[in-house]
Amino acid sequence: MATIDTILSETRVFAPSEAFRKQATVSGMDAYKALCAKAESDYEGFWGALAKEHISWHKPFSNVLDETKAPFYRWFYDGEMNVSYNCLDRHLADKSNKTALIFEADDGKVTKVTYQDLYHRVCQFANALKAQGVAKGDRVIIYMPMSIEAVVAMQACARIGGIHSVVFGGFSAKSLHERIIDAGAKLVITADEGMRGGKAVALKSAVDDAIGMGGCDCVEKVVVYKRTGGNVHWDAQRDQWWHEAIIGQADTCEPVWVNAEDPLFILYTSGSTGKPKGVQHSSAGFLLGAILSMKWVFDHKADDVYWCTADVGWITGHTYVAYGPLAMGGTEVIFEGVPTYPDAGRFWKLIQDHKVTTFYTAPTAIRSLIKLGSDLPKQYDLSSLRLLGTVGEPINPEAWMWYYETVGQGHCPIVDTWWQTETGSNMIAPLPGAVPTKPGSCTLPLPGIIADIVDEQGGPIEKGQGGILVIKRPFPSQLRTLWGDPERYKNTYFPAELGGKMYLAGDSAHRDKDGYFWIMGRIDDVLNVSGHRLGTMEIESALVANPLVAEAAVVGKPHDIKGESVVAFVVLKGQRPTGDAAREVVAQLREWVGKEIGPIAKPDEIRFGDNLPKTRSGKIMRRLLRSIAKGEEITSDTSTLENPAILEQLKETVK
Ligand code: ATP
Ligand code: MG
């Protein structure tokens, strides 16, 4: 089975500084271990107490966990609450004038909203949704640019028990069409256009096209927020302006008390490995995961300015933009646009201008910013930062080091957070005042998360060996099912081979001598070269450690003798090389990997591109690269691909 012969040779360890540890919510390794021990000795008691403490309940629960219909678990299932109430109303007594959102638009225009304002805006829009016929349990598609209104729309759905399904504004009409139908949406909320890097992105017209493709009779209304004032086609029966829909609506709205298990939202996964899955989350369990990770992993404090750069179209933008920071009564930054407009200093300027304390982004953004100006952060005052985070893909140790030294200036812990759309909140990540970090490792599970690495039958593996990542006990923030497809839910996440109860994450990982988790990539991404198991992640990290290389993706290609050969797709920091120059770099890089890992890991083939094929959330789509490496036609789903043109370039080999 998936034993991985080579493991990253990373040995750097960064213990929390004394100053950070002292002020941290979970301070020191003993405090972390005590929390873990508490969860292990009384699992239900542990979660029950946290749910009581951190969620404001309308009707308290008397039962914690129901496993009778496993893997269809229920948590706190006789309790009633409302997520929007927990994010807004409960802060009004002492934080009504506190800034909830700092929104910076694509053109740099800043708008601030207090908790009191946000509460009124959410209530008013919730009333407008009710007037449009949305009731508890109805599905609402949100296809919006990053904006205050996007958060208002999500919170307003939560307030009236509507189930939102946010579709990233960069997705095509076709992707939107599929999601509208799959969710059976009654209403679509969109904008005329969004702005990205100075260019308008048509949203309303994509909604028109999606509905025009047929089969969307479920959609009764489309509510349109006027963002740019650009031209739109109008269906007077169906379409309604946001600003008109709220006229005459009261700015208070009694929340609809929902059962803890009532769905809060459906969100389709990124589609990195296949057809997107409609992940369904609960209300209370999801909220609890968001709150605890804000507290434990982000060490959230009342005077923090928290900035998660994710779009609300991704799970990260749900848990750490729309819900988590607000549930904490925190101040957060939301930004519209791209990290490279008006220039590659945008992130750093934003941190400086708003005195951001906690910054959470993705390795893809970090790598592209290194490529565009590794010294740029030094031109800004980043002294407000106290904590950095990363999510979405494994972070290569060299990118981690740059993030630590150049952005965090050597004093900010980095929380590398492993989790998924399905898990709802961070699963494996350092508690920054307790767990020493190692570049490239997501370190240890959060208290109460029983993560492990097993073989393909669910059996134990030897220490230090690689295997498949599982979570052995149910946890509150996990998905409840796949929307409308309970069979796929069971087969995908709780396969019979693993006994039907262990959550299969779909990633492979190994643990080092300290028990730290190192994510190696997707299960399919492990290569078998002449009987040696190699993690693609490790070869990629070796390549990225070379000063010439900005990004790399490695896949396997069937080979008659070796079983599999290693094919690397590489983006250089400089120009894409051709001819002799390309041959020379290939030779250099092969030599480099041979030295870094061992001759067995030397790529048999290296191809160069200006970029790599990525999902719109910035993840490398290795399944497409596998097809390219084999010389196959690409027949799998490419609807979530960001940059289709790059595929042609990568078909060219270096001869
Ligand atoms: P799909 O399930 O449709 O293929 P996806 O898995 O890319 O899409 P997400 O739920 O957004 O969709 O991503 C979760 C995955 O991202 C994880 O399974 C893991 O492979 C990767 N990932 C997330 N965070 C980390 C991290 N900190 N380190 C390593 N990998 C990570
Ligand atoms: Mg996935």
XYZ file of C-alpha atoms and ligand atoms in Angstrom:
687
model
C 0.000 0.000 0.000
C 0.892 3.660 -0.043
C 4.089 3.676 1.892
C 6.114 6.628 0.796
C 9.797 5.858 0.720
C 11.128 9.327 0.817
C 9.961 11.950 3.210
C 10.687 15.623 3.210
C 14.022 16.287 4.737
C 12.723 19.466 6.341
C 14.182 19.888 9.822
C 13.542 23.522 10.715
C 11.301 24.006 13.755
C 9.845 27.287 14.972
C 8.575 27.341 18.532
C 6.109 30.103 19.456
C 7.903 33.148 20.825
C 7.576 33.804 24.515
C 5.609 36.969 23.775
C 3.140 35.176 21.528
C 2.736 32.227 23.845
C 1.996 34.457 26.830
C -0.959 36.184 25.222
C -2.327 33.127 23.388
C -5.755 31.655 24.117
C -4.210 28.197 24.253
C -0.835 28.847 25.769
C 1.847 26.188 25.715
C 1.944 22.551 24.681
C 0.532 21.324 27.991
C -2.619 23.395 27.519
C -3.061 21.935 24.029
C -2.499 18.404 25.277
C -4.946 18.919 28.115
C -7.665 19.918 25.644
C -6.939 16.841 23.508
C -7.029 14.596 26.561
C -10.331 16.054 27.663
C -11.839 15.271 24.247
C -10.523 11.737 24.334
C -11.724 10.942 27.830
C -15.264 12.274 27.356
C -15.900 12.978 23.696
C -19.538 14.017 23.934
C -18.993 15.944 27.146
C -16.170 17.874 25.492
C -18.217 18.922 22.464
C -21.386 19.472 24.440
C -19.700 21.895 26.826
C -18.126 23.851 23.957
C -21.422 24.082 22.084
C -23.135 25.390 25.212
C -20.433 27.924 25.881
C -19.934 29.311 22.378
C -23.366 29.243 20.736
C -26.357 31.256 21.890
C -29.236 28.768 21.848
C -32.897 29.634 21.517
C -33.782 26.199 22.842
C -30.921 24.363 24.525
C -30.042 20.890 23.297
C -30.180 17.908 25.593
C -28.427 15.421 23.299
C -24.953 15.852 21.877
C -24.327 13.195 19.233
C -26.561 10.691 17.525
C -24.694 7.914 15.744
C -27.604 5.527 15.252
C -27.807 6.186 11.503
C -24.046 6.426 10.899
C -22.557 7.829 8.733
C -25.527 10.206 8.843
C -24.572 11.826 12.119
C -26.556 14.405 14.077
C -25.185 16.863 16.614
C -27.057 18.875 19.258
C -30.131 17.684 17.395
C -32.902 18.801 19.709
C -31.509 22.320 20.073
C -32.733 25.404 18.233
C -30.722 28.430 17.257
C -30.015 30.811 14.399
C -26.600 31.428 12.844
C -27.285 35.049 11.890
C -28.454 35.769 15.449
C -25.139 34.379 16.668
C -23.188 36.554 14.228
C -25.089 39.807 14.770
C -27.758 40.221 17.430
C -25.707 38.889 20.271
C -23.015 41.547 19.704
C -25.348 44.538 19.718
C -25.368 45.019 23.484
C -21.655 45.830 23.694
C -20.312 46.085 20.141
C -22.943 47.966 18.174
C -20.488 50.697 17.149
C -17.605 48.342 16.497
C -16.558 47.996 12.857
C -17.630 44.598 11.552
C -16.532 44.898 7.926
C -13.910 46.969 6.171
C -14.563 46.572 2.491
C -11.993 47.618 -0.084
C -13.246 47.600 -3.662
C -11.203 46.853 -6.775
C -10.518 50.569 -7.278
C -9.357 50.970 -3.659
C -12.534 52.633 -2.362
C -13.072 51.752 1.296
C -16.430 51.274 3.047
C -16.788 50.442 6.742
C -19.839 48.899 8.350
C -20.526 48.658 12.092
C -22.284 45.754 13.760
C -25.389 47.916 14.174
C -25.400 48.821 10.446
C -24.744 45.267 9.366
C -27.563 44.003 11.571
C -30.013 46.447 9.976
C -28.845 45.692 6.459
C -29.154 41.947 6.992
C -32.593 42.307 8.585
C -33.862 44.548 5.828
C -32.639 42.233 3.108
C -34.019 39.204 4.979
C -37.423 40.887 4.944
C -37.010 41.564 1.227
C -36.234 37.884 0.612
C -39.342 36.889 2.517
C -41.359 39.306 0.401
C -39.956 37.588 -2.708
C -41.341 34.298 -1.405
C -38.243 32.740 0.190
C -39.135 30.582 3.196
C -37.288 28.178 5.476
C -35.632 25.365 3.552
C -35.767 27.139 0.158
C -32.501 27.207 -1.774
C -31.024 30.524 -2.854
C -28.127 30.770 -5.296
C -25.742 33.636 -4.576
C -23.602 34.615 -7.576
C -22.015 37.834 -6.429
C -18.765 39.759 -6.510
C -16.890 40.131 -3.214
C -18.879 42.853 -1.494
C -20.630 43.788 1.699
C -23.817 42.745 -0.079
C -22.524 39.191 -0.617
C -22.092 38.795 3.144
C -25.464 40.460 3.754
C -27.105 38.035 1.315
C -25.606 34.981 3.039
C -26.488 36.229 6.510
C -30.007 37.158 5.379
C -30.597 33.621 4.093
C -29.345 32.223 7.384
C -31.644 34.588 9.256
C -34.805 33.238 7.633
C -33.703 29.596 7.416
C -33.079 29.730 3.663
C -30.284 27.476 2.378
C -27.742 29.399 0.345
C -25.509 27.980 -2.283
C -22.823 30.445 -3.268
C -21.386 30.025 -6.751
C -18.045 31.745 -7.319
C -18.512 34.815 -9.547
C -15.764 33.604 -11.877
C -17.698 30.508 -12.891
C -19.317 30.304 -16.294
C -23.029 30.279 -17.088
C -22.756 26.525 -17.645
C -21.365 25.834 -14.159
C -24.004 28.123 -12.704
C -26.711 26.317 -14.675
C -25.705 22.926 -13.278
C -25.664 24.227 -9.716
C -29.027 26.011 -10.028
C -30.610 22.768 -11.189
C -28.836 20.506 -8.718
C -29.855 22.735 -5.803
C -33.370 23.396 -7.138
C -32.971 27.094 -6.385
C -36.024 29.290 -5.965
C -34.174 32.573 -6.135
C -30.873 33.817 -7.527
C -29.048 36.808 -6.062
C -26.502 38.410 -8.357
C -25.010 41.765 -9.376
C -24.985 43.560 -12.704
C -21.209 43.176 -12.892
C -18.226 42.629 -10.644
C -14.819 44.270 -10.947
C -11.575 42.330 -11.150
C -8.308 44.058 -11.847
C -9.959 47.072 -13.489
C -12.133 44.948 -15.756
C -15.865 44.427 -15.467
C -17.048 40.833 -15.124
C -20.588 40.317 -16.350
C -22.652 38.456 -13.768
C -26.286 39.216 -14.528
C -25.855 38.190 -18.164
C -24.352 34.863 -17.038
C -27.444 34.324 -14.897
C -29.628 35.117 -17.921
C -27.639 32.635 -19.996
C -27.753 29.963 -17.303
C -31.504 30.227 -16.907
C -31.844 30.438 -20.706
C -30.200 27.012 -21.019
C -33.458 25.518 -19.788
C -34.524 23.300 -16.949
C -34.433 26.147 -14.424
C -38.179 26.472 -13.868
C -37.516 26.313 -10.144
C -36.142 29.882 -10.286
C -38.907 32.369 -9.563
C -36.950 35.562 -9.000
C -33.553 37.096 -9.664
C -32.439 39.893 -7.328
C -29.751 42.144 -8.785
C -27.382 44.314 -6.793
C -26.239 47.333 -8.817
C -22.456 47.299 -8.496
C -21.229 49.080 -11.637
C -24.357 50.380 -13.357
C -23.369 48.483 -16.510
C -25.968 47.540 -19.102
C -28.118 44.531 -18.319
C -30.961 42.746 -20.009
C -34.104 42.936 -17.870
C -36.996 40.536 -17.428
C -39.630 42.627 -15.683
C -41.506 39.576 -14.414
C -38.518 37.846 -12.948
C -35.827 40.425 -12.173
C -35.807 42.786 -9.244
C -33.184 45.351 -8.244
C -31.751 44.869 -4.757
C -32.176 48.569 -3.916
C -35.825 48.434 -4.953
C -36.519 45.142 -3.198
C -35.576 46.633 0.177
C -37.708 49.767 -0.143
C -40.304 49.817 2.606
C -38.833 46.750 4.339
C -38.323 47.009 8.088
C -34.739 47.004 9.323
C -35.417 44.515 12.072
C -36.357 40.912 11.458
C -37.024 38.208 14.018
C -34.696 35.321 13.161
C -36.289 32.027 12.203
C -35.208 29.570 14.895
C -33.967 26.476 13.165
C -32.992 23.055 14.372
C -29.272 22.605 14.960
C -29.251 20.115 12.099
C -31.198 22.215 9.577
C -28.947 22.910 6.587
C -27.209 26.276 6.579
C -25.815 25.946 3.085
C -24.834 23.774 0.178
C -21.453 24.414 -1.388
C -19.985 22.668 -4.391
C -16.348 21.532 -3.996
C -13.587 23.028 -6.125
C -13.669 20.239 -8.704
C -9.930 19.588 -8.513
C -10.404 15.841 -8.712
C -13.641 15.422 -10.646
C -17.252 16.524 -10.844
C -18.027 18.989 -8.032
C -19.950 17.593 -5.078
C -22.831 19.481 -3.398
C -21.610 19.487 0.167
C -24.406 20.088 2.686
C -23.596 21.664 6.038
C -25.605 21.920 9.244
C -26.289 25.107 11.204
C -24.974 24.558 14.734
C -22.141 22.098 14.066
C -20.759 24.270 11.274
C -20.934 27.396 13.408
C -19.191 25.682 16.303
C -16.303 24.633 14.042
C -15.977 28.192 12.745
C -15.929 29.675 16.248
C -13.505 27.195 17.788
C -10.999 27.467 14.970
C -11.169 31.279 15.088
C -10.378 31.014 18.762
C -7.837 28.198 18.742
C -6.068 28.476 15.403
C -6.396 32.204 14.704
C -6.060 33.021 18.402
C -8.716 35.648 17.803
C -8.666 38.717 20.034
C -11.186 41.567 20.397
C -8.883 44.146 18.788
C -7.762 41.986 15.857
C -8.220 43.091 12.274
C -8.677 39.788 10.532
C -8.241 39.364 6.812
C -8.973 36.172 4.953
C -8.448 36.795 1.227
C -10.732 33.981 0.048
C -13.748 34.668 -2.110
C -17.105 33.829 -0.537
C -17.480 31.342 -3.391
C -15.165 28.936 -1.541
C -15.547 27.210 1.794
C -12.778 29.402 3.202
C -14.893 32.431 2.344
C -17.846 30.868 4.152
C -16.168 29.862 7.379
C -13.573 32.635 7.606
C -15.319 35.558 5.874
C -19.110 35.240 6.093
C -19.463 33.513 9.465
C -16.426 32.910 11.710
C -15.122 36.462 12.229
C -18.660 37.798 12.724
C -19.586 35.064 15.173
C -16.573 36.250 17.218
C -17.697 39.886 17.046
C -14.452 40.675 15.243
C -13.399 43.261 12.672
C -12.557 41.852 9.264
C -11.333 43.073 5.914
C -13.066 42.015 2.705
C -11.524 42.781 -0.633
C -12.722 42.818 -4.198
C -10.223 42.277 -6.980
C -6.954 40.417 -7.472
C -3.637 40.473 -5.592
C -1.820 41.918 -8.608
C -3.957 45.000 -9.334
C -3.212 47.881 -9.454
C 0.175 46.259 -8.750
C 1.694 43.309 -6.908
C 1.809 45.398 -3.728
C -1.979 45.334 -3.276
C -2.012 42.828 -0.398
C 0.835 44.527 1.408
C -0.703 47.970 1.024
C -4.024 46.676 2.302
C -2.334 45.202 5.376
C -0.565 48.513 5.977
C -3.624 50.714 5.433
C -6.031 48.725 7.604
C -3.482 47.583 10.179
C -4.316 43.946 9.583
C -3.224 41.691 12.444
C -4.168 38.286 11.040
C -3.680 37.440 7.403
C -4.959 34.206 5.832
C -4.288 33.327 2.205
C -3.412 30.459 -0.149
C -0.043 29.045 -1.262
C -0.913 29.876 -4.863
C -1.171 33.577 -3.958
C 2.060 33.417 -1.990
C 3.931 31.741 -4.858
C 2.643 34.204 -7.433
C 3.585 37.165 -5.239
C 7.082 35.774 -4.740
C 7.355 35.515 -8.509
C 6.179 39.102 -9.016
C 8.392 40.791 -6.479
C 9.911 38.932 -3.599
C 11.174 42.183 -2.062
C 7.948 44.138 -2.463
C 6.585 43.515 1.067
C 9.633 45.350 2.450
C 8.326 48.597 0.967
C 5.270 48.511 3.235
C 4.717 48.772 6.946
C 3.592 45.286 7.915
C 4.283 45.719 11.614
C 0.608 45.307 12.553
C 0.736 41.603 11.597
C 0.849 39.083 14.414
C -0.316 35.845 12.764
C -0.227 34.408 9.243
C -2.253 31.554 7.807
C -2.316 29.394 4.703
C -4.864 27.015 3.191
C -5.821 25.220 0.004
C -2.803 23.201 -0.991
C 0.342 21.973 0.658
C 2.712 24.902 1.042
C 6.225 24.249 -0.197
C 8.773 24.792 2.572
C 10.555 27.509 0.561
C 7.333 29.475 0.094
C 6.642 29.007 3.824
C 10.062 30.431 4.691
C 9.513 33.454 2.486
C 6.089 34.043 4.038
C 7.624 33.741 7.504
C 10.636 35.963 6.921
C 9.525 38.535 4.391
C 5.858 38.979 5.288
C 5.854 37.959 8.948
C 9.302 39.471 9.528
C 10.269 36.482 11.600
C 7.867 37.127 14.462
C 4.486 35.875 13.212
C 3.599 32.219 13.664
C 2.260 30.602 10.483
C -0.815 28.433 10.793
C -0.853 25.959 7.905
C -4.461 24.810 8.057
C -5.461 21.509 6.507
C -9.193 21.136 5.957
C -11.758 20.745 3.197
C -15.125 21.970 1.979
C -16.473 18.827 3.609
C -14.943 19.395 7.044
C -16.368 22.923 7.355
C -13.517 24.209 9.499
C -9.795 23.711 10.182
C -8.923 20.112 11.119
C -5.153 19.885 11.331
C -3.335 23.117 12.134
C -1.032 24.437 14.825
C -2.500 26.241 17.805
C 0.011 29.059 17.423
C 0.758 29.704 21.081
C 1.333 26.036 21.733
C 2.471 23.925 18.799
C 5.914 24.591 17.272
C 5.667 24.851 13.493
C 7.691 23.183 10.739
C 7.704 24.607 7.198
C 5.427 22.457 5.024
C 3.653 20.591 7.817
C 0.122 21.351 9.002
C 1.349 19.921 12.331
C -1.234 18.442 14.731
C -5.029 18.016 14.789
C -7.272 20.438 16.637
C -8.497 19.160 20.011
C -11.348 16.702 19.451
C -10.335 15.897 15.871
C -9.242 12.273 15.796
C -7.157 12.321 12.625
C -4.974 9.391 11.675
C -3.160 7.747 8.801
C -4.160 4.217 7.875
C -3.607 1.677 5.117
C -6.191 0.921 2.453
C -8.110 -1.443 4.733
C -8.222 1.067 7.560
C -5.457 -0.741 9.436
C -2.550 0.887 11.245
C 0.661 1.734 9.440
C 4.168 1.834 10.726
C 5.412 5.080 12.172
C 7.003 7.326 9.587
C 5.255 5.584 6.690
C 2.761 7.263 4.393
C -0.869 6.299 4.103
C -4.346 7.651 3.696
C -5.654 10.414 5.875
C -8.823 9.660 7.839
C -10.796 11.140 10.710
C -11.911 8.365 12.969
C -14.699 9.970 14.964
C -17.519 12.194 13.728
C -17.060 15.896 14.528
C -19.596 18.741 14.648
C -18.568 20.748 11.559
C -18.436 17.860 9.092
C -20.751 17.683 6.086
C -24.065 15.949 6.703
C -24.591 14.588 3.197
C -24.197 15.447 -0.471
C -27.250 17.374 -1.561
C -29.738 14.932 -3.052
C -27.188 12.115 -3.237
C -26.829 10.249 0.072
C -25.390 7.202 -1.706
C -22.500 9.189 -3.167
C -21.955 10.685 0.287
C -21.626 7.233 1.837
C -19.448 5.776 -0.895
C -17.147 8.769 -1.210
C -16.498 9.550 2.424
C -17.274 6.392 4.390
C -16.257 3.530 2.104
C -17.014 -0.023 3.198
C -13.299 -0.967 2.930
C -12.651 1.330 5.873
C -15.525 -0.084 7.884
C -18.094 2.526 6.835
C -17.526 4.847 9.784
C -14.147 6.467 9.223
C -14.162 9.714 7.280
C -11.955 9.338 4.202
C -10.460 12.690 3.326
C -9.058 11.666 -0.070
C -5.564 12.948 0.734
C -2.433 10.993 1.479
C -0.115 11.986 4.280
C 2.582 10.778 6.594
C 3.515 11.531 10.182
C 6.998 12.259 11.401
C 8.598 11.200 14.677
C 6.839 14.010 16.535
C 3.458 12.875 15.214
C 3.260 15.855 12.850
C 1.128 15.453 9.733
C 2.638 16.152 6.311
C 0.077 16.206 3.504
C 1.545 14.529 0.415
C -1.313 15.391 -1.947
C -4.384 13.578 -3.183
C -4.479 9.797 -2.843
C -4.137 9.539 -6.637
C -1.077 11.771 -6.617
C 1.265 9.259 -5.060
C 3.630 7.849 -7.684
C 5.055 4.386 -7.904
C 8.442 4.516 -9.617
C 10.231 1.171 -9.863
C 8.436 0.022 -6.740
C 9.260 3.193 -4.796
C 6.341 5.296 -3.564
C 6.981 8.986 -4.067
C 4.787 11.886 -3.008
C 4.331 14.404 -5.819
C 4.374 17.123 -3.204
C 7.904 16.304 -2.236
C 9.292 16.483 -5.759
C 7.392 19.715 -6.297
C 8.858 21.208 -3.152
C 12.341 20.215 -4.230
C 11.779 21.944 -7.572
C 10.367 25.086 -5.951
C 13.409 25.208 -3.689
C 15.527 25.833 -6.799
C 16.084 29.588 -7.254
C 14.932 29.483 -10.898
C 11.541 27.937 -10.167
C 8.329 29.722 -9.192
C 5.864 26.823 -9.333
C 5.874 23.153 -10.170
C 3.419 20.297 -10.527
C 4.437 16.683 -10.809
C 2.415 13.768 -12.138
C 3.053 10.160 -13.036
C 2.899 8.664 -16.500
C 2.658 4.903 -17.102
C 6.039 3.406 -17.957
C 6.688 -0.128 -19.263
C 9.622 -0.867 -17.023
C 9.437 1.492 -14.077
C 5.687 1.302 -13.606
C 5.474 5.065 -13.601
C 7.754 7.823 -14.774
C 7.908 11.315 -13.288
C 6.695 14.228 -15.401
C 7.176 17.749 -14.057
C 5.433 20.901 -15.258
C 7.434 23.934 -14.263
C 6.894 27.702 -14.217
C 10.154 29.614 -13.983
C 10.534 32.960 -12.224
C 11.792 34.456 -15.463
C 10.716 33.830 -19.061
C 9.465 30.498 -20.299
C 12.571 28.965 -21.925
C 12.708 27.350 -25.361
C 15.296 25.509 -27.444
C 18.794 25.159 -25.991
C 17.945 27.273 -22.961
C 15.090 24.907 -22.115
C 17.307 21.853 -22.503
C 19.867 23.367 -20.220
C 17.342 24.180 -17.477
C 15.919 20.657 -17.763
C 19.356 19.174 -17.153
C 19.960 21.500 -14.215
C 16.638 20.753 -12.571
C 16.983 16.994 -12.992
C 20.356 17.180 -11.338
C 18.934 19.350 -8.555
C 16.074 16.957 -7.728
C 18.507 14.068 -7.799
C 20.568 15.802 -5.149
C 17.631 17.021 -3.055
C 15.708 13.753 -2.883
C 17.552 11.030 -4.735
C 18.075 9.820 -8.281
C 14.815 7.862 -8.268
C 12.854 11.137 -8.025
C 14.561 12.810 -11.013
C 11.838 13.895 -13.441
C 11.993 11.875 -16.645
C 10.445 14.761 -18.455
C 10.128 18.480 -17.699
C 7.828 20.861 -19.531
C 7.584 24.613 -19.135
C 4.562 26.883 -19.019
C 3.790 30.496 -18.181
C 1.380 29.079 -15.621
C -0.197 25.805 -14.510
C -3.795 24.728 -15.010
C -5.616 25.785 -11.867
C -9.104 25.712 -10.508
C -10.595 29.113 -9.957
C -9.715 28.776 -6.301
C -6.066 28.549 -7.364
C -5.396 24.828 -6.983
C -3.297 22.955 -9.463
C -5.433 20.458 -11.420
C -3.085 17.512 -11.601
C -5.654 15.242 -13.222
C -5.486 17.405 -16.361
C -1.694 17.305 -16.262
C -1.850 13.515 -16.020
C -3.867 13.439 -19.232
C -1.442 15.833 -20.931
C 1.547 13.786 -19.806
C -0.009 10.666 -21.289
C -0.854 12.539 -24.488
C -4.565 11.860 -24.012
C -7.500 14.002 -25.042
C -8.897 15.799 -22.010
C -12.366 14.421 -21.510
C -12.861 15.006 -17.790
C -14.707 17.955 -16.313
C -12.867 21.251 -16.925
C -15.696 23.574 -15.951
C -13.867 24.864 -12.902
C -10.596 25.550 -14.724
C -9.297 29.116 -14.487
C -7.019 29.306 -17.516
C -7.872 26.734 -20.243
C -5.422 28.301 -22.744
C -2.462 27.105 -20.702
C -3.213 23.465 -21.565
C -2.050 23.931 -25.165
C 1.276 25.365 -24.044
C 1.916 22.470 -21.700
C 1.380 19.933 -24.461
C 4.733 21.043 -25.939
C 7.631 18.893 -24.878
C 11.276 19.975 -24.644
C 13.136 18.034 -27.319
P -12.703 18.419 -5.246
O -13.067 17.752 -3.951
O -13.888 18.815 -6.059
O -11.661 17.694 -6.010
P -10.988 20.195 -3.722
O -10.700 18.989 -2.909
O -9.841 20.934 -4.319
O -12.025 19.838 -4.884
P -11.589 21.864 -1.426
O -12.529 21.257 -0.466
O -11.656 23.326 -1.631
O -11.834 21.226 -2.853
O -10.095 21.542 -1.019
C -9.714 20.619 -0.039
C -8.389 19.994 -0.408
O -7.366 20.994 -0.509
C -7.854 19.029 0.606
O -8.415 17.743 0.433
C -6.343 19.054 0.326
O -6.003 18.220 -0.765
C -6.111 20.490 -0.063
N -5.658 21.280 1.091
C -6.360 22.220 1.762
N -5.617 22.796 2.720
C -4.422 22.195 2.702
C -3.201 22.338 3.470
N -3.086 23.236 4.425
N -2.183 21.521 3.156
C -2.277 20.608 2.186
N -3.365 20.434 1.419
C -4.435 21.220 1.667
Mg -11.893 17.463 -2.261
